[in-house]
Coordinates of C-alpha atoms in Angstrom, one line a residue:
M1 CA 2.1 18.6 5.9
I2 CA -1.1 19.7 4.1
N3 CA -3.6 22.3 5.4
G4 CA -1.7 22.1 8.6
H5 CA -2.0 18.2 9.5
P6 CA -0.1 15.6 8.8
L7 CA 0.0 13.7 5.5
V8 CA 1.2 9.9 5.1
D9 CA 2.0 8.3 1.7
A10 CA 0.8 4.7 2.6
H11 CA 2.0 3.2 -0.4
V12 CA 5.2 4.2 -2.2
H13 CA 7.6 1.5 -4.6
A14 CA 10.3 2.9 -4.2
A15 CA 12.1 -0.2 -6.0
R16 CA 15.5 -0.8 -7.9
L17 CA 14.8 -0.4 -11.8
P18 CA 17.5 -3.6 -12.5
T19 CA 15.3 -5.8 -10.5
L20 CA 11.9 -5.5 -12.3
R21 CA 10.5 -6.4 -15.5
P22 CA 9.5 -4.3 -18.3
A23 CA 5.9 -3.7 -17.4
W24 CA 6.9 -2.2 -14.3
R25 CA 8.8 0.7 -16.2
D26 CA 6.7 1.3 -18.9
W27 CA 3.8 1.7 -16.5
A28 CA 5.6 4.1 -14.0
E29 CA 6.5 6.0 -17.1
Q30 CA 2.8 6.2 -18.5
L31 CA 0.8 7.3 -15.0
G32 CA 4.0 9.3 -13.7
S33 CA 4.6 10.7 -16.6
S34 CA 3.3 14.5 -15.4
H35 CA 6.7 14.5 -12.6
P36 CA 10.1 13.4 -13.2
W37 CA 10.8 10.6 -10.8
Q38 CA 13.4 8.9 -12.9
D39 CA 15.5 12.2 -12.1
L40 CA 15.4 10.8 -8.3
Y41 CA 17.3 7.5 -10.0
D42 CA 21.3 7.2 -10.3
A43 CA 22.4 5.9 -13.5
D44 CA 22.8 1.8 -12.3
G45 CA 19.0 2.2 -11.8
T46 CA 18.7 3.1 -7.7
I47 CA 16.8 5.6 -5.5
V48 CA 19.4 8.8 -4.4
P49 CA 18.7 8.9 -1.4
E50 CA 18.9 12.4 -0.9
R51 CA 17.5 13.1 -3.5
I52 CA 13.9 11.1 -3.0
D53 CA 14.0 12.6 0.5
A54 CA 13.9 16.2 -1.4
A55 CA 11.1 15.6 -3.4
F56 CA 9.2 14.2 -1.1
E57 CA 9.8 17.0 1.4
A58 CA 8.8 19.3 -1.3
E59 CA 5.4 17.7 -1.7
G60 CA 4.7 17.9 1.9
V61 CA 5.1 14.4 2.6
D62 CA 5.7 13.6 6.7
V63 CA 5.7 10.3 6.1
A64 CA 6.0 7.4 3.2
L65 CA 5.4 3.8 3.3
L66 CA 7.8 1.8 1.5
L67 CA 6.2 -1.2 -0.5
A68 CA 8.8 -4.7 -0.6
E69 CA 7.5 -7.7 -3.2
Y70 CA 8.2 -10.7 -3.9
S71 CA 6.4 -11.3 -7.3
P72 CA 8.9 -13.2 -10.2
K73 CA 5.6 -13.7 -12.3
A74 CA 4.2 -10.1 -12.1
T75 CA 6.2 -6.9 -12.0
G76 CA 9.8 -8.8 -10.1
L77 CA 11.4 -8.7 -7.3
Q78 CA 11.6 -5.5 -4.7
P79 CA 13.7 -7.0 -2.1
I80 CA 13.3 -4.9 1.3
E81 CA 17.1 -4.6 1.6
D82 CA 17.1 -2.1 -1.4
L83 CA 14.6 0.3 1.1
L84 CA 17.0 0.4 3.8
P85 CA 19.5 3.2 2.4
L86 CA 16.3 5.0 2.4
V87 CA 15.0 4.4 5.7
K88 CA 18.8 4.6 7.3
H89 CA 18.8 8.3 5.6
N90 CA 15.7 10.0 7.1
P91 CA 13.6 7.2 9.6
R92 CA 11.6 10.1 10.3
R93 CA 10.2 9.9 6.5
F94 CA 10.2 6.6 5.3
K95 CA 9.5 3.3 6.8
P96 CA 9.2 0.1 5.0
I97 CA 6.9 -2.4 4.7
A98 CA 7.7 -6.4 4.2
N99 CA 6.2 -8.9 1.9
I100 CA 5.8 -12.7 1.6
N101 CA 4.8 -14.9 -1.3
P102 CA 4.2 -17.9 0.1
H103 CA 5.2 -19.9 -3.1
L104 CA 8.5 -18.0 -2.6
H105 CA 9.2 -17.7 1.0
Y106 CA 9.2 -21.0 3.9
P107 CA 8.5 -21.0 6.2
V108 CA 6.8 -17.9 5.9
D109 CA 6.5 -16.7 9.7
A110 CA 10.7 -17.3 9.9
E111 CA 10.8 -14.9 6.5
L112 CA 8.4 -12.4 8.2
E113 CA 10.8 -12.0 11.0
R114 CA 13.3 -11.6 9.4
Q115 CA 11.7 -8.6 7.3
L116 CA 10.9 -7.3 11.2
A117 CA 13.7 -7.2 12.4
F118 CA 14.2 -4.3 9.3
G119 CA 12.1 -2.1 11.2
A120 CA 8.9 -3.4 8.9
V121 CA 5.5 -2.0 10.1
A122 CA 3.7 -3.8 8.3
L123 CA 2.9 -6.6 5.9
K124 CA 2.1 -6.6 2.3
L125 CA 0.6 -9.3 0.8
H126 CA 0.0 -9.3 -3.4
P127 CA -2.5 -12.4 -4.1
V128 CA -2.8 -11.0 -7.5
H129 CA 0.8 -10.6 -8.6
G130 CA 2.3 -13.4 -6.6
G131 CA -0.8 -16.3 -7.5
F132 CA -2.6 -17.0 -4.0
S133 CA -5.1 -16.4 -1.9
A134 CA -5.2 -14.7 1.2
A135 CA -7.0 -16.8 2.8
D136 CA -4.3 -19.9 2.5
P137 CA -3.8 -21.3 5.8
A138 CA -0.2 -21.4 4.6
L139 CA -0.6 -17.7 5.4
Y140 CA -1.7 -18.1 8.8
P141 CA 1.9 -18.2 10.8
A142 CA 2.5 -15.0 9.4
Y143 CA -0.8 -13.9 10.5
Q144 CA -0.1 -14.7 13.5
V145 CA 3.0 -12.9 13.8
C146 CA 1.1 -9.8 12.7
R147 CA -1.2 -10.2 15.0
S148 CA 1.9 -10.5 18.2
A149 CA 3.4 -7.6 17.0
G150 CA 0.4 -5.2 16.5
I151 CA 1.5 -4.6 12.7
P152 CA -1.9 -4.7 10.3
V153 CA -2.0 -7.0 6.9
V154 CA -1.8 -4.7 3.5
V155 CA -3.8 -6.6 0.9
H156 CA -3.8 -5.8 -2.9
C157 CA -7.5 -5.7 -3.1
G158 CA -8.0 -5.4 -7.1
T159 CA -7.1 -5.7 -10.3
S160 CA -4.0 -5.4 -11.9
S161 CA -3.0 -4.8 -16.1
F162 CA 0.5 -6.3 -15.3
P163 CA 1.1 -9.5 -16.8
G164 CA 1.2 -12.4 -14.8
S165 CA -1.0 -11.3 -12.5
S166 CA -4.2 -13.2 -11.5
S167 CA -7.0 -11.2 -10.5
K168 CA -9.4 -13.5 -10.0
Y169 CA -7.2 -13.6 -6.2
A170 CA -8.3 -9.7 -5.9
D171 CA -11.8 -10.6 -4.4
P172 CA -11.7 -8.9 -1.1
T173 CA -14.3 -11.7 0.3
P174 CA -12.2 -14.3 1.2
L175 CA -10.5 -12.3 3.5
D176 CA -13.7 -12.4 6.0
D177 CA -12.2 -16.2 7.1
V178 CA -9.1 -14.4 8.3
L179 CA -11.0 -11.8 10.0
R180 CA -13.1 -15.2 11.7
D181 CA -10.0 -17.1 12.7
F182 CA -7.9 -13.2 13.7
P183 CA -10.9 -11.5 15.3
D184 CA -8.1 -8.6 16.8
L185 CA -6.1 -8.5 13.3
T186 CA -6.1 -5.0 11.2
I187 CA -6.1 -5.7 7.5
V188 CA -5.7 -3.2 4.9
L189 CA -7.4 -3.2 1.6
A190 CA -5.1 -1.6 -0.9
H191 CA -7.0 -0.1 -4.3
G192 CA -10.1 -0.8 -2.2
G193 CA -11.5 -3.5 -4.2
R194 CA -10.7 -1.6 -7.4
G195 CA -12.3 -3.4 -10.7
W196 CA -15.6 -5.1 -9.0
W197 CA -15.1 -5.1 -5.8
Y198 CA -16.0 -1.9 -4.5
D199 CA -18.7 -2.9 -3.1
A200 CA -17.0 -5.5 -1.3
A201 CA -14.3 -4.2 0.1
A202 CA -16.3 -1.3 1.7
F203 CA -18.9 -3.6 3.1
L204 CA -15.9 -4.9 5.1
A205 CA -14.4 -2.0 6.0
L206 CA -17.6 -0.3 7.6
S207 CA -19.1 -3.5 9.3
R208 CA -15.3 -3.9 11.1
D209 CA -13.3 -1.6 13.2
N210 CA -10.4 -3.7 12.5
V211 CA -10.4 -3.0 8.2
W212 CA -9.7 0.1 6.2
I213 CA -9.4 0.8 2.1
E214 CA -6.4 2.0 1.4
L215 CA -6.9 4.9 -1.8
S216 CA -3.7 3.7 -3.9
G217 CA -4.2 3.9 -7.4
L218 CA -8.2 5.2 -7.8
P219 CA -8.3 8.2 -9.4
P220 CA -9.5 10.4 -7.3
R221 CA -12.6 12.0 -8.6
R222 CA -13.9 8.7 -9.0
L223 CA -14.0 8.0 -5.7
P224 CA -17.9 9.2 -5.6
D225 CA -18.7 6.8 -8.3
Y226 CA -17.2 3.9 -6.9
Y227 CA -18.6 3.7 -3.6
A228 CA -22.0 5.1 -4.7
R229 CA -24.0 2.4 -3.0
H230 CA -22.5 3.3 0.5
D231 CA -22.7 6.2 3.1
L232 CA -19.4 7.8 1.7
T233 CA -19.4 10.4 4.6
R234 CA -19.2 7.8 7.2
L235 CA -17.3 5.4 4.6
A236 CA -14.6 8.1 4.3
R237 CA -13.4 8.0 7.8
K238 CA -12.0 4.7 7.1
F239 CA -9.9 5.3 3.9
I240 CA -5.8 6.4 4.5
F241 CA -4.7 8.3 1.4
G242 CA -1.7 6.4 -0.4
T243 CA -0.5 7.5 -3.8
D244 CA 1.2 4.0 -5.5
W245 CA 3.9 6.2 -6.3
P246 CA 5.5 6.7 -9.1
G247 CA 2.5 6.2 -10.6
V248 CA 0.5 9.4 -9.9
P249 CA 0.4 12.5 -11.1
G250 CA 2.2 13.8 -7.9
I251 CA 1.6 13.2 -3.9
A252 CA 0.4 16.4 -2.9
R253 CA -2.0 17.4 -6.4
N254 CA -3.6 14.1 -5.2
A255 CA -3.9 14.0 -1.9
H256 CA -5.8 17.8 -2.6
A257 CA -7.9 16.3 -5.6
V258 CA -9.0 13.2 -2.7
A259 CA -10.2 16.0 0.0
A260 CA -12.1 18.0 -2.6
A261 CA -14.1 15.1 -4.3
L262 CA -14.9 13.7 -0.9
N263 CA -16.1 16.8 0.1
L264 CA -14.4 16.3 3.2
D265 CA -14.6 18.0 6.5
D266 CA -11.0 19.2 7.9
E267 CA -11.4 17.1 10.5
T268 CA -12.5 14.0 7.9
A269 CA -9.9 15.0 5.6
A270 CA -6.8 15.6 8.3
L271 CA -7.8 11.5 9.1
V272 CA -7.9 10.8 5.4
H273 CA -4.3 12.3 4.8
G274 CA -2.2 11.2 8.0
G275 CA -4.5 10.6 11.5
N276 CA -6.1 7.2 10.1
A277 CA -2.2 5.9 8.8
L278 CA -0.5 6.8 12.4
K279 CA -3.5 4.9 13.8
V280 CA -3.0 2.1 11.6
Y281 CA 0.7 1.8 11.0
P282 CA 2.6 1.6 14.6
G283 CA 5.7 3.6 15.0
L284 CA 5.1 6.7 12.3
A285 CA 4.9 9.2 14.6
D286 CA 8.5 8.3 16.5
G287 CA 10.5 12.0 16.8

């Protein structure tokens, strides 16, 4: 809880270190240097469920959404199976998010169904790390599964510093075609257009009820600058809190900083910190 209302971190990388490229470890150590995230791992580079559960409890996190990712060209692999011990340890706090890469998974709908069977509450696409467009018709069968299951599609929308990334796929504009073909599909823009696409992300979120902006990886103090061309009071009501853990200087610290930077009233802060996520991602309030 934070200020009496739920705190949901919608963007957490709880990966096993041996499956990742060295650049991921460098990123985590640089951006997460102010908190001892390495202490949550055992000697083999696997997160200890009891340790991360206690750490997130201490940060006030009620629900953490754990990201799988299959991006061998960029960050490496974060298989959904590696998240399951955390989910089993505390299914109320930890919820997995599925991931597909059309260069690796075929048929994509079958792979998504397989991952949903593990309890995934959303589908994450990483066009920048995977090297594909989110508007590729090859993904449409997966979108059909998401629409039928009532789960959102989270799309990485912003630049990435990892070797092997393709920033040309970070533009959210092609998602307008997806929304045309799937008008009732819920889409969450992770990283909110980081780089050159803040305006495009904001326009999509403000013009469509089923598009949301997730704030992971964005310094809170810069948010008013990033979205200066838009009604920030209105736009904030479409924000979902996320940190990109472990690449963040503390979850609670980040949550308080978001509320302060945006000068949020208590009602809007409650939406950003957890209320919007509870609305968008199914099953988060179970228990």
